[in-house]
Amino acid sequence: MARLDTVKNITGLTEWFGKNTKLRNLVNLVVVAGFFDPSKSNDREEIAEIKKMHALIEKYQLKGQFRWIAAQTDRYRNGELYRCIADTKGAFVQPALYEAFGLTVIEAMNCGLPTFATNQGGPAEILVDGISGFHIDPNNGDESSNKIADFFEKCKTDAENWNKMSAAGLQRIYECYTWKIYANKVLNMGSVYGFWRQTNKEQKLAKQRYIEAFYNLQFNNLAKNVPIPEFASSTQTSSTSKTKPQETAPTAVVESQHSLPTQEAKPKVEEAPVLMPKTQLTQRHVF
């Protein structure tokens, strides 16, 4: 169901299965991930994981108990794989070191598969440990593999144990992870956001009024009482001393005590008469 990389921990699950003799006597392991041929991958990490998977198969002699299916991109085929495992009373294991959400966990539970999922990330909230599924620690392979083995051993003695866990997983999906629930949550979030946006707008106006009142009544008066630093006045005096205005000679004005000063008489200028040019009258100018 995934590409082969370190975080998905598919090779870790294979190693858990190879080491646990009790688990190998109860069930077989089917892995759906990556490519068989490392030359088909361009990712160095995935190439290393493919080679590691082949080495684990040879190391623990898993042939006959292990089936490796390449990663599927067809969602309909993925659904058939889930249901095929469910028909054989199997289980789904998600051993990732960390999983952000866990879509495959929801898909498997929705197909009625008892699910073992990592306790790191989203799957820790999707299922309830021991009720609608099981949490496993990806950093403790022995404990996780024993937990899976104990479940199948109990199913061997109690046929209804598998059905109970399958029904509990389906109930968990119907209560929390259907499209109807998702759509209602999205609509509710949109409504809450619209209400919050309108309320926040009024709060912003009130906050702005408070800031303006505080500025005019308190801050402005406090700012006026702040003393001016001395270096500011010294710089002003130094700047004025550098540019001195030029001194002009004093002028004395003598005025009479009894009369106002009179203006000097200006010489009369006779206006010269304006000489108009003599024009010879013609018959056209006489009316």
CSV table of C-alpha atoms in Angstrom, one decimal, residues 23-132:
chain,number,residue,atom,x,y,z
A,23,LEU,CA,3.6,-15.6,14.8
A,24,ARG,CA,5.0,-17.6,11.8
A,25,ASN,CA,3.2,-20.7,13.0
A,26,LEU,CA,-0.2,-18.9,13.2
A,27,VAL,CA,-0.3,-16.7,10.0
A,28,ASN,CA,1.5,-15.8,6.8
A,29,LEU,CA,2.7,-12.3,5.8
A,30,VAL,CA,1.6,-10.4,2.7
A,31,VAL,CA,3.4,-7.2,2.0
A,32,VAL,CA,2.1,-4.6,-0.6
A,33,ALA,CA,4.8,-2.1,-1.1
A,34,GLY,CA,7.5,-0.8,-3.5
A,35,PHE,CA,9.1,-2.7,-6.4
A,36,PHE,CA,10.8,-6.1,-6.6
A,37,ASP,CA,13.6,-4.9,-8.8
A,38,PRO,CA,15.8,-2.1,-7.4
A,39,SER,CA,16.7,-1.0,-10.9
A,40,LYS,CA,13.1,0.3,-11.4
A,41,SER,CA,13.5,2.8,-8.6
A,42,ASN,CA,15.4,6.1,-8.8
A,43,ASP,CA,15.4,6.7,-5.1
A,44,ARG,CA,18.5,5.6,-3.2
A,45,GLU,CA,16.6,5.1,0.0
A,46,GLU,CA,14.0,2.9,-1.7
A,47,ILE,CA,16.7,1.0,-3.5
A,48,ALA,CA,18.4,0.3,-0.2
A,49,GLU,CA,15.1,-0.9,1.3
A,50,ILE,CA,14.4,-3.2,-1.6
A,51,LYS,CA,17.8,-4.8,-1.2
A,52,LYS,CA,17.2,-5.1,2.5
A,53,MET,CA,13.8,-6.9,1.9
A,54,HIS,CA,15.5,-9.5,-0.4
A,55,ALA,CA,18.2,-10.0,2.3
A,56,LEU,CA,15.6,-10.6,5.0
A,57,ILE,CA,13.7,-13.1,2.9
A,58,GLU,CA,16.9,-15.1,2.5
A,59,LYS,CA,18.0,-14.6,6.1
A,60,TYR,CA,14.8,-15.9,7.7
A,61,GLN,CA,13.8,-18.4,4.9
A,62,LEU,CA,10.4,-16.8,4.4
A,63,LYS,CA,9.6,-18.5,1.2
A,64,GLY,CA,6.2,-20.3,1.5
A,65,GLN,CA,5.1,-17.9,4.3
A,66,PHE,CA,5.6,-14.6,2.7
A,67,ARG,CA,4.1,-12.9,-0.3
A,68,TRP,CA,5.4,-9.6,-1.8
A,69,ILE,CA,3.0,-7.7,-4.0
A,70,ALA,CA,4.1,-4.5,-5.7
A,71,ALA,CA,2.6,-1.2,-4.6
A,72,GLN,CA,-0.8,-0.7,-6.3
A,73,THR,CA,-2.1,2.6,-7.7
A,74,ASP,CA,-5.5,1.3,-8.6
A,75,ARG,CA,-7.8,2.1,-5.7
A,76,TYR,CA,-10.3,-0.6,-6.8
A,77,ARG,CA,-7.6,-3.2,-6.6
A,78,ASN,CA,-6.5,-2.0,-3.2
A,79,GLY,CA,-10.1,-2.4,-2.0
A,80,GLU,CA,-10.1,-6.0,-3.3
A,81,LEU,CA,-6.9,-6.7,-1.5
A,82,TYR,CA,-8.4,-5.5,1.8
A,83,ARG,CA,-11.4,-7.7,1.3
A,84,CYS,CA,-9.4,-10.7,0.3
A,85,ILE,CA,-7.4,-10.6,3.5
A,86,ALA,CA,-10.7,-10.0,5.5
A,87,ASP,CA,-12.2,-13.1,3.9
A,88,THR,CA,-9.3,-15.2,5.2
A,89,LYS,CA,-9.8,-13.8,8.8
A,90,GLY,CA,-6.6,-11.9,8.6
A,91,ALA,CA,-5.5,-8.5,9.9
A,92,PHE,CA,-4.0,-5.2,8.7
A,93,VAL,CA,-0.7,-4.0,10.2
A,94,GLN,CA,0.6,-0.4,9.8
A,95,PRO,CA,4.1,-0.4,11.3
A,96,ALA,CA,5.3,3.1,10.3
A,97,LEU,CA,7.8,4.9,12.5
A,98,TYR,CA,5.5,8.0,12.1
A,99,GLU,CA,2.3,8.4,10.2
A,100,ALA,CA,0.8,11.9,9.8
A,101,PHE,CA,-2.8,10.8,9.3
A,102,GLY,CA,-3.3,7.1,8.4
A,103,LEU,CA,-5.6,6.8,5.4
A,104,THR,CA,-4.8,3.1,4.9
A,105,VAL,CA,-5.8,2.5,8.5
A,106,ILE,CA,-9.3,3.9,7.9
A,107,GLU,CA,-9.6,2.0,4.6
A,108,ALA,CA,-8.7,-1.3,6.3
A,109,MET,CA,-11.1,-0.7,9.2
A,110,ASN,CA,-13.8,0.2,6.8
A,111,CYS,CA,-13.3,-3.2,5.1
A,112,GLY,CA,-13.8,-5.0,8.4
A,113,LEU,CA,-10.1,-5.8,9.0
A,114,PRO,CA,-8.9,-5.9,12.6
A,115,THR,CA,-6.1,-3.3,12.6
A,116,PHE,CA,-2.7,-3.0,14.2
A,117,ALA,CA,-1.4,0.6,13.7
A,118,THR,CA,1.5,2.6,14.9
A,119,ASN,CA,1.1,4.7,18.1
A,120,GLN,CA,3.1,7.5,16.5
A,121,GLY,CA,1.0,10.1,14.7
A,122,GLY,CA,-2.6,10.0,13.4
A,123,PRO,CA,-3.4,6.3,13.9
A,124,ALA,CA,-3.1,6.9,17.7
A,125,GLU,CA,-6.3,8.9,17.5
A,126,ILE,CA,-8.1,6.9,14.8
A,127,LEU,CA,-8.5,3.7,16.7
A,128,VAL,CA,-9.0,3.0,20.4
A,129,ASP,CA,-6.4,0.5,21.7
A,130,GLY,CA,-7.9,-2.8,22.6
A,131,ILE,CA,-11.4,-1.7,21.6
A,132,SER,CA,-11.5,-0.9,17.9
